[in-house]
Tab-separated table of C-alpha atoms in Angstrom:
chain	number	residue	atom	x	y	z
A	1309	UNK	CA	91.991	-55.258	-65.774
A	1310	UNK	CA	89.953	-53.131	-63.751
A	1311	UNK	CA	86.577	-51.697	-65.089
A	1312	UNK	CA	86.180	-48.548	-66.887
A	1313	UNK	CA	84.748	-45.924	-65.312
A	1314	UNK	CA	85.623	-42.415	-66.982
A	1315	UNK	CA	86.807	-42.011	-70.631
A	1316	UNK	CA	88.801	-38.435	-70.728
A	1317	UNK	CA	89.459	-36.699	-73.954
A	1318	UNK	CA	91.621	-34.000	-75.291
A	1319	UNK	CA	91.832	-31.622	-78.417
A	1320	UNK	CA	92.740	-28.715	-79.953
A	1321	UNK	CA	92.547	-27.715	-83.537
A	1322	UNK	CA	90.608	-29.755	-85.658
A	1323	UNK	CA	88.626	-31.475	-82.916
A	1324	UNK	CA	85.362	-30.437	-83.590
A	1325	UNK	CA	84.988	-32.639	-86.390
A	1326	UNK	CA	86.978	-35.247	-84.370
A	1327	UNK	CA	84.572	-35.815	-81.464
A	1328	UNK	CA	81.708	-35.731	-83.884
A	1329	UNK	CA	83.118	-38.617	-85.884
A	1330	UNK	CA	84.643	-39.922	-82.453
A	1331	UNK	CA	80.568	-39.939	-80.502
A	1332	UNK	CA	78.895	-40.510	-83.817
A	1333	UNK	CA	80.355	-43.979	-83.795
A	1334	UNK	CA	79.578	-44.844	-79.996
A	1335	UNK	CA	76.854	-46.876	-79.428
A	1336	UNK	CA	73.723	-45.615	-77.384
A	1337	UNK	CA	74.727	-48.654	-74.207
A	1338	UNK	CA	78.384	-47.162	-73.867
A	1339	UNK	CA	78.346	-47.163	-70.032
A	1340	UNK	CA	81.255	-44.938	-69.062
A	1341	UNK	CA	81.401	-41.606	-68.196
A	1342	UNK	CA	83.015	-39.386	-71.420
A	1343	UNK	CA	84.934	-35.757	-69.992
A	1344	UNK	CA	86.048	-33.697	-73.346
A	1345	UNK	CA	88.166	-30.341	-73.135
A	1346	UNK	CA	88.469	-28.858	-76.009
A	1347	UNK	CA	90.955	-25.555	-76.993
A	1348	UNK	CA	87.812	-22.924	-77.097
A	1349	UNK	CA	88.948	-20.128	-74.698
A	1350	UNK	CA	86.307	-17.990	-73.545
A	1351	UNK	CA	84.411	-18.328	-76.882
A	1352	UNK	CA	80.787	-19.124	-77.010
A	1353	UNK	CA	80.416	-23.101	-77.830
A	1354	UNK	CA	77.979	-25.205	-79.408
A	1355	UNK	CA	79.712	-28.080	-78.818
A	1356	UNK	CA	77.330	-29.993	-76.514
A	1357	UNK	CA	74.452	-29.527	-79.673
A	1358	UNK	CA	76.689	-30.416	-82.378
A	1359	UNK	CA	77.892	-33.986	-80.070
A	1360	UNK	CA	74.288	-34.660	-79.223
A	1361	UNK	CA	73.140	-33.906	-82.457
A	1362	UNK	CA	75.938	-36.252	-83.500
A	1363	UNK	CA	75.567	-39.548	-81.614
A	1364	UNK	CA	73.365	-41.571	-79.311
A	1365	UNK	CA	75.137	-40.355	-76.204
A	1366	UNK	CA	73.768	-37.012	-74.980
A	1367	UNK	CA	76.185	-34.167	-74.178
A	1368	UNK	CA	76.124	-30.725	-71.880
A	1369	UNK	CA	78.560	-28.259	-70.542
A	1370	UNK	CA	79.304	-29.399	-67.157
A	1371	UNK	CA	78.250	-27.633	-64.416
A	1372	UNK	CA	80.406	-26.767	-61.322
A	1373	UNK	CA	79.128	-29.702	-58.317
A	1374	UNK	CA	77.652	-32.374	-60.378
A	1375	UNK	CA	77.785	-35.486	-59.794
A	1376	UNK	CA	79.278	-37.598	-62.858
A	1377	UNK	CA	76.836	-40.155	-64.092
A	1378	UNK	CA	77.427	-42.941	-66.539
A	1379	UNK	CA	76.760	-42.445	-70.263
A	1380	UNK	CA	76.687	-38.998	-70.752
A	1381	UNK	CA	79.088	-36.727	-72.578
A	1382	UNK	CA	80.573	-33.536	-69.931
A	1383	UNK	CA	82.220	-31.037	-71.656
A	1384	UNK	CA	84.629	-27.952	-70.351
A	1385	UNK	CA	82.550	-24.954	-70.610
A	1386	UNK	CA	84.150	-21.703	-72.062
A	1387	UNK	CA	86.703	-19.883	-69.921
A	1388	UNK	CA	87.090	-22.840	-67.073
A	1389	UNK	CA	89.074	-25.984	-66.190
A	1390	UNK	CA	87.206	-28.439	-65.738
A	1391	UNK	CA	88.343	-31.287	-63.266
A	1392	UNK	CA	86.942	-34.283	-61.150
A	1393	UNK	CA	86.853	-34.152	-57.675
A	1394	UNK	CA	85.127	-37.409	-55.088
A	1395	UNK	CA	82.891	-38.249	-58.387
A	1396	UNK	CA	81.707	-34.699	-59.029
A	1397	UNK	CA	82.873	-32.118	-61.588
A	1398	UNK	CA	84.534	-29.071	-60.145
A	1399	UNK	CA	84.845	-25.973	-62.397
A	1400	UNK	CA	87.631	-23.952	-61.818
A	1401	UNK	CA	88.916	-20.274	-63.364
A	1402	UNK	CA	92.403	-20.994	-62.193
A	1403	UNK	CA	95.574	-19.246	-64.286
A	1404	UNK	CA	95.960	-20.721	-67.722
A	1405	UNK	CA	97.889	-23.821	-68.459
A	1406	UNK	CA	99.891	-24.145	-71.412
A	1407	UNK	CA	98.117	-21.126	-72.923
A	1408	UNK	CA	94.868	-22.692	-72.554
A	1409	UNK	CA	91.202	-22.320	-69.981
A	1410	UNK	CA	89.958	-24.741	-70.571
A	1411	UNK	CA	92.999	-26.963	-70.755
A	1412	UNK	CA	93.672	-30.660	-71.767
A	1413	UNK	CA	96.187	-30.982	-69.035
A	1414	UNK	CA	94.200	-30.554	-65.580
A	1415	UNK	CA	91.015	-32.568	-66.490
A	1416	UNK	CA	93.892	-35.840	-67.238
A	1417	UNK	CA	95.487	-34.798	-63.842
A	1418	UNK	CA	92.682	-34.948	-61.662
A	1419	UNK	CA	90.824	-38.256	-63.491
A	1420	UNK	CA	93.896	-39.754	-63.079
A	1421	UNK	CA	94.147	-39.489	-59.442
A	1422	UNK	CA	90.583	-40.206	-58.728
A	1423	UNK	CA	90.226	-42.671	-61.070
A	1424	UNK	CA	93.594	-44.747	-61.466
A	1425	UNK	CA	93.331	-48.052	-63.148
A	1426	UNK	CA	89.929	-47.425	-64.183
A	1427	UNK	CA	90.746	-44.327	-66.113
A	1428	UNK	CA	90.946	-44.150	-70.054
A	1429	UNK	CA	92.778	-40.667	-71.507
A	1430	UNK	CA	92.735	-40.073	-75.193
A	1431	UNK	CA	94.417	-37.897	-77.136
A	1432	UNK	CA	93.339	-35.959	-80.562
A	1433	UNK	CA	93.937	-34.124	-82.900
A	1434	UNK	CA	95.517	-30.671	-82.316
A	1435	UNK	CA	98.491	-28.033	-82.314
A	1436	UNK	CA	101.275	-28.138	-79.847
A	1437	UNK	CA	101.200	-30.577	-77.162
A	1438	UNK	CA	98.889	-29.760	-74.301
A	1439	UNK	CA	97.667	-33.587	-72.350
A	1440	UNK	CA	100.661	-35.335	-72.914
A	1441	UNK	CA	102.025	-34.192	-69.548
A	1442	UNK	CA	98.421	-35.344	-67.540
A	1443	UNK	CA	98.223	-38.461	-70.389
A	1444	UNK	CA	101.702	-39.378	-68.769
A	1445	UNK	CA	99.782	-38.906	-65.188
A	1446	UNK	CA	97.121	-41.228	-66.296
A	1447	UNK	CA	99.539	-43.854	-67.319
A	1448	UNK	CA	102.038	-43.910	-64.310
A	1449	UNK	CA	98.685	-44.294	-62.129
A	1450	UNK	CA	97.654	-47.256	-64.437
A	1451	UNK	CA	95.203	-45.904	-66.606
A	1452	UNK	CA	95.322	-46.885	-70.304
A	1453	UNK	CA	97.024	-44.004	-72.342
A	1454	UNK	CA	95.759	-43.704	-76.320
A	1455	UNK	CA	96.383	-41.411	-79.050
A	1456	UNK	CA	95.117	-40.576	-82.690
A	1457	UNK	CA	97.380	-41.546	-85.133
A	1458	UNK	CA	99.604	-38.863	-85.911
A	1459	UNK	CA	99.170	-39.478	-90.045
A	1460	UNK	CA	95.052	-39.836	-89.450
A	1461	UNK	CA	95.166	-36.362	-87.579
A	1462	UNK	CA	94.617	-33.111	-89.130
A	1463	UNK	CA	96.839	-31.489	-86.878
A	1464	UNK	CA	99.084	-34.369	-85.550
A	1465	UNK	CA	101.434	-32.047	-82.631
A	1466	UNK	CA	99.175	-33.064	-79.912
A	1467	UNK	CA	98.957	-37.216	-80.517
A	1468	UNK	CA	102.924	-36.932	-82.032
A	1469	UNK	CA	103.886	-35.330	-78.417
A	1470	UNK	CA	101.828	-37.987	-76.463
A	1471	UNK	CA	103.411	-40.392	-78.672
A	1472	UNK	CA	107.050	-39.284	-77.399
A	1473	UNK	CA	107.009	-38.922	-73.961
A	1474	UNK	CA	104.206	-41.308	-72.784
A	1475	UNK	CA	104.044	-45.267	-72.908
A	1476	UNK	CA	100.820	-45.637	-75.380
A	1477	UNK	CA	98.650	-48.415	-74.902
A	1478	UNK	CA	97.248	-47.984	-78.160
A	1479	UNK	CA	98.000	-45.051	-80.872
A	1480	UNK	CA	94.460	-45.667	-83.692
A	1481	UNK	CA	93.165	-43.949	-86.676
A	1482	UNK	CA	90.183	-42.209	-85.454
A	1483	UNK	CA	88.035	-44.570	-87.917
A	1484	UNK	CA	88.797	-46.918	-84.908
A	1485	UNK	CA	89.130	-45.520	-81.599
A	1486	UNK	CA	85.246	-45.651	-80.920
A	1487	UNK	CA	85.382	-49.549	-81.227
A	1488	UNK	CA	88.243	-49.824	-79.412
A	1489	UNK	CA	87.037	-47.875	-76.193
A	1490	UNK	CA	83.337	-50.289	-76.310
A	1491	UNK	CA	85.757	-53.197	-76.009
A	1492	UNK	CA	87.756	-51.851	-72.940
A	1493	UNK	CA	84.435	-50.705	-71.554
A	1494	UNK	CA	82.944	-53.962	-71.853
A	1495	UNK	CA	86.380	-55.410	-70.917
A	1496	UNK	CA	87.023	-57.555	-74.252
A	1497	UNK	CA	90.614	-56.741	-74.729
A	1498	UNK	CA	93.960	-56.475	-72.839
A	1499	UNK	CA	96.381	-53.683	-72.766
A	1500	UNK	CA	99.206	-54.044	-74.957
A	1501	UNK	CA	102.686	-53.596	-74.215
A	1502	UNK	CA	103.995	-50.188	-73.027
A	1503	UNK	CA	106.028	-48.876	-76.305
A	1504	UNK	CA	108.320	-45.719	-75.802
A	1505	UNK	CA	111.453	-44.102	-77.863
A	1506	UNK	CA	114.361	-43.709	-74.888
A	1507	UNK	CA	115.741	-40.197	-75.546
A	1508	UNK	CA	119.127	-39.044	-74.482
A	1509	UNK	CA	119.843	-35.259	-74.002
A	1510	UNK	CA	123.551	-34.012	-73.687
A	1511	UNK	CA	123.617	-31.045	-71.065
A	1512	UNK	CA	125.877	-28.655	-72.182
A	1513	UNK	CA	127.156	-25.133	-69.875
A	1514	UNK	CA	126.113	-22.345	-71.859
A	1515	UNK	CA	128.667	-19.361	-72.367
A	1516	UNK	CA	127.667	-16.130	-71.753
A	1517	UNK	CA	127.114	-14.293	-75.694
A	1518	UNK	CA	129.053	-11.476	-76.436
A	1519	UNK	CA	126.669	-8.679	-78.272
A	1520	UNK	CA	128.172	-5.702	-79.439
A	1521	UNK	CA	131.712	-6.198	-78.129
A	1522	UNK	CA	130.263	-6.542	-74.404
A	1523	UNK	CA	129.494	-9.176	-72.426
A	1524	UNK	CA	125.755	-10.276	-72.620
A	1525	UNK	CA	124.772	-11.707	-69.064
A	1526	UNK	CA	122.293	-14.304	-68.286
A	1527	UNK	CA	119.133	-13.207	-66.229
A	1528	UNK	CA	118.991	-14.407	-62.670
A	1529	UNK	CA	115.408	-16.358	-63.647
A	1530	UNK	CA	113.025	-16.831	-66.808
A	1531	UNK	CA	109.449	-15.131	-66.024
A	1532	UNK	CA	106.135	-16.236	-67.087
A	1533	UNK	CA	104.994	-14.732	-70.122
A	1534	UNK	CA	101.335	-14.237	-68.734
A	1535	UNK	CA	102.402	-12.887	-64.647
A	1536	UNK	CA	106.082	-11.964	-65.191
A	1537	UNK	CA	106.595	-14.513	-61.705
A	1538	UNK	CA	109.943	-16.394	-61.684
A	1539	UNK	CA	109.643	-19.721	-63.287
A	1540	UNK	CA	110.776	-23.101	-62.120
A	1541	UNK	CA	111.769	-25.845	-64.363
A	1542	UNK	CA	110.614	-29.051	-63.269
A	1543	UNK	CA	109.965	-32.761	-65.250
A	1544	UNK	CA	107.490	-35.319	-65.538
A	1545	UNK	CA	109.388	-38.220	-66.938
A	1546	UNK	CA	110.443	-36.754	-70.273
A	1547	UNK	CA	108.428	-34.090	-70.398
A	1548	UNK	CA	109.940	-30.553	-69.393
A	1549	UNK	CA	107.777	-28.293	-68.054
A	1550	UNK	CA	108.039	-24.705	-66.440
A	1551	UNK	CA	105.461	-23.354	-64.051
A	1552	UNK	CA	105.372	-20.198	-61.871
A	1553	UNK	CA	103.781	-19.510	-57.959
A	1554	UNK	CA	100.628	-18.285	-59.367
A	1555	UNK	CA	99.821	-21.453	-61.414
A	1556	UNK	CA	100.721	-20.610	-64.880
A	1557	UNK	CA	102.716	-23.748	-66.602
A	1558	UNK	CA	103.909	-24.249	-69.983
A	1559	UNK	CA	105.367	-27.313	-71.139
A	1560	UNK	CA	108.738	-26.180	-73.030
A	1561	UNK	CA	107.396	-26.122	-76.779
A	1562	UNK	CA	104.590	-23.951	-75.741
A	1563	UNK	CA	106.984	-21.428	-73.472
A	1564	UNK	CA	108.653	-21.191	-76.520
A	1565	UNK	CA	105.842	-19.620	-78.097
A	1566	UNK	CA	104.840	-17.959	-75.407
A	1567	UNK	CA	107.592	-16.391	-74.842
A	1568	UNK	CA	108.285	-15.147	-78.943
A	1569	UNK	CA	104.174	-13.608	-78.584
A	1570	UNK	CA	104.948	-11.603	-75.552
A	1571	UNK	CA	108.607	-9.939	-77.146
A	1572	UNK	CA	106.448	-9.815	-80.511
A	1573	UNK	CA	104.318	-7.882	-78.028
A	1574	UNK	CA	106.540	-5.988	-77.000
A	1575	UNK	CA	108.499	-5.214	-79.671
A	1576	UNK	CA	105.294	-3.884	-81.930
A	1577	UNK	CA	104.347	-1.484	-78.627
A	1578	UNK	CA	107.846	0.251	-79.281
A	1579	UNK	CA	107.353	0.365	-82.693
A	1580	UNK	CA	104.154	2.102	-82.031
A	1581	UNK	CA	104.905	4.558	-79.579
A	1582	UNK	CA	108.155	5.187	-82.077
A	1583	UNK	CA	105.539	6.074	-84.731
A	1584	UNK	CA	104.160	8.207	-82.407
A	1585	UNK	CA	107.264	9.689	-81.397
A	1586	UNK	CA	107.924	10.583	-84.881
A	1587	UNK	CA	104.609	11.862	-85.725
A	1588	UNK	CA	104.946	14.245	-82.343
A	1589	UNK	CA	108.148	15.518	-83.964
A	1590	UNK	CA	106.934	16.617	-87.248
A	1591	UNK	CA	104.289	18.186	-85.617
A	1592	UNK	CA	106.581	20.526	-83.752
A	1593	UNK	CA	109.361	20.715	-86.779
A	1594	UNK	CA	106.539	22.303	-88.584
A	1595	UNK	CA	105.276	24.593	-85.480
A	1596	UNK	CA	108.376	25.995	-85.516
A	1597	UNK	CA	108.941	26.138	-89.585
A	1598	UNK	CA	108.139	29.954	-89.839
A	1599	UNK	CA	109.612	31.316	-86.746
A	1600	UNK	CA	112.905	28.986	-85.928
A	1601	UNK	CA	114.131	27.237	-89.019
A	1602	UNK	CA	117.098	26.126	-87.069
A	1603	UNK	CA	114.960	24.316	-84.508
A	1604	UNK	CA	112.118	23.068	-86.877
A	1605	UNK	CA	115.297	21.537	-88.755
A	1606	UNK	CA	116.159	19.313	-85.352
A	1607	UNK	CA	112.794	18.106	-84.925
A	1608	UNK	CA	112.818	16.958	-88.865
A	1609	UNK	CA	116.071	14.735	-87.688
A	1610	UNK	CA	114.545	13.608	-83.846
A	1611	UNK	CA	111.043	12.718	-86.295
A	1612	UNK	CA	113.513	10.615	-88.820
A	1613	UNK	CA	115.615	8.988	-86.287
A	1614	UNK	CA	112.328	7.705	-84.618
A	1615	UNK	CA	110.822	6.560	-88.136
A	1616	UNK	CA	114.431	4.909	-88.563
A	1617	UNK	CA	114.630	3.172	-85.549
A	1618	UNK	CA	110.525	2.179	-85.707
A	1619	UNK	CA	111.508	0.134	-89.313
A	1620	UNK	CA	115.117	-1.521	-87.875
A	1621	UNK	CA	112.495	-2.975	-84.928
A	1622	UNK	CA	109.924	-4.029	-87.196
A	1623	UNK	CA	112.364	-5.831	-89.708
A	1624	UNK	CA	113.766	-7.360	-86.807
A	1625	UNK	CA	110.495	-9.045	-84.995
A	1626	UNK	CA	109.164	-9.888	-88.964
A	1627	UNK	CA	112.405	-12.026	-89.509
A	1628	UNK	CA	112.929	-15.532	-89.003
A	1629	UNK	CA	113.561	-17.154	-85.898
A	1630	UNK	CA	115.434	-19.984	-84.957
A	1631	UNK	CA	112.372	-22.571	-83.328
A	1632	UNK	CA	114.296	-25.777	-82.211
A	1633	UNK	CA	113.005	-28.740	-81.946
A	1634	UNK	CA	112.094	-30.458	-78.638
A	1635	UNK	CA	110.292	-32.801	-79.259
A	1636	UNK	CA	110.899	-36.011	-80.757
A	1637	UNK	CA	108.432	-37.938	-83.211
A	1638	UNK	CA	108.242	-41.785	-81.913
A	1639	UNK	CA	109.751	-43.763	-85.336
A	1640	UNK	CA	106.623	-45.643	-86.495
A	1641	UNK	CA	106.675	-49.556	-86.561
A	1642	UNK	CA	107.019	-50.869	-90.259
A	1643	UNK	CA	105.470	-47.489	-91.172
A	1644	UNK	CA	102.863	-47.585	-89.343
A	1645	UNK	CA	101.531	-46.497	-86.174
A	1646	UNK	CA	100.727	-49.953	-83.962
A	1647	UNK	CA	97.500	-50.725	-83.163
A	1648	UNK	CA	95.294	-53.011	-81.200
């Protein structure tokens, strides 16, 4: 087993008081390297107070150049990717990646390739499923691959997705992860065997729909939600992904959101300039009230027709909409997640 040498974590909601409890239990000689994105956008962050103030191990934003140095904490800063790059941190505002800058999913990338066997990527807790696709990076390069336990987490998408599309090494309540990394730092345990659920997806041709007794045809491409560039599809192993010539990527649970928050988007901008429409409308109907009756009376119906067709949109965005599933949750052994 080849030493450890970087310790990469990820997460999203919840994960503030995740890493706390995560570094709080890390003892002051841990000797790797720890990288940590976590989902804060460009928000102000106090993470690197709260960690330090947490644990032994002292943390700080990273900063664009520097080299990585053994026990210390690097975190993401607000509003960048951070990566690793010939042992040095490289901060990067590049286009967003599954919604996210910072994002889970390029830090895993690049530590795995400059890091390979010697790599450790760890999942928490958090919504949808950014990492699993750069956990699935560090395991085909030989890293070791761990998760939270879905049950332990307080939002389990993140660990349940790295759970179904990568080979864990080792999927922990969070009460134990911090042990378990000082003994693959120090080298006092083996991997365990790669466990993953095989999934089998039947391809079927889709017809075009028919919508309102005419033939609804399919678009020549799916855009990105954040450029409007043509998308391609593309897989890494049983993860499905979609990514466009700028750099914007989505794995396909989060284009599916994506994708609903732009028409949602666009759908409430109608509404509005509907409102407006109708407001514009009365406005004239009653300019004209006195002098033309006749015409004030047709800008009454244009003002109502927009109010009408303003609710039938707004009903229709605030229904319900089908969300299918793509993801599959890895069936749990006797109940229970395995551990080391």
């Amino acid at each position: 087993m080849a030493p450890i040498n970087v310790v990469a974590i990820g997460a999203s909601a919840g994960g503030v008081g995740a890493l706390r409890s995560l570094v709080s239990e890390l003892p002051a000689s841990f000797s790797a390297s720890i990288l940590i994105v976590l989902h804060i956008g460009a928000h102000r962050s106090e993470l690197p107070a709260i960690l330090t103030a947490s644990g032994p191990i002292p943390a700080k934003h990273a900063q664009d150049g520097e080299k990585i140095a053994p026990g210390q904490i690097y975190l993401a800063p607000p509003d960048r990717h951070m990566i690793v790059n010939n042992g040095s941190i490289r901060l990067l505002r590049g286009p967003k990646e599954n919604c996210a800058r910072p994002a889970v999913d390029p830090l895993f990338r690049s530590v795995a390739e400059s890091y390979g066997p010697a790599a450790v990527g760890v999942i928490l807790t958090g919504n949808l499923n950014d990492g699993t696709a750069g956990l699935y990076e560090i395991k085909r390069r030989g890293g070791i691959a761990i998760a939270q336990a879905a049950y332990d987490a307080a939002y389990p998408a993140m660990p349940t997705s790295a759970a179904a599309h990568v080979a864990l090494d080792y999927c922990l309540p969070l009460a134990e992860l911090a042990g378990l990394l000082q003994k693959l730092v120090e080298r006092k345990t083996a991997k365990e065997p790669a466990v993953m659920n095989e999934f089998a997806a039947a391809k079927t041709e889709q017809e075009p729909e028919i919508v309102a007794s005419g033939i609804f045809n399919r678009p020549i491409t799916v855009t990105c939600p954040d450029c409007g560039g043509a998308l391609k599809k593309f897989e890494h192993g049983s993860i499905i992904k979609f990514g466009c010539h700028i750099g914007h990527t989505y794995t396909a649970e989060i284009m599916e959101s994506a994708q609903f928050e732009e028409m949602e988007k666009v759908i409430r901008a109608a509404v509005r300039f509907l409102n407006e429409r109708a407001e514009f409308c009365l406005q004239m109907a009653e300019l004209f009230h006195r002098s033309e009756p006749a015409q004030s009376s047709q800008w009454h119906e244009a003002s109502k027709q927009a109010l009408d067709r303003a609710y039938k949109l707004r009903d229709l965005v605030e229904q319900d909409w089908l969300t299918p599933e793509t993801n599959h949750v890895v069936a749990e052994r006797d109940g229970r997640v395995h551990s080391n």
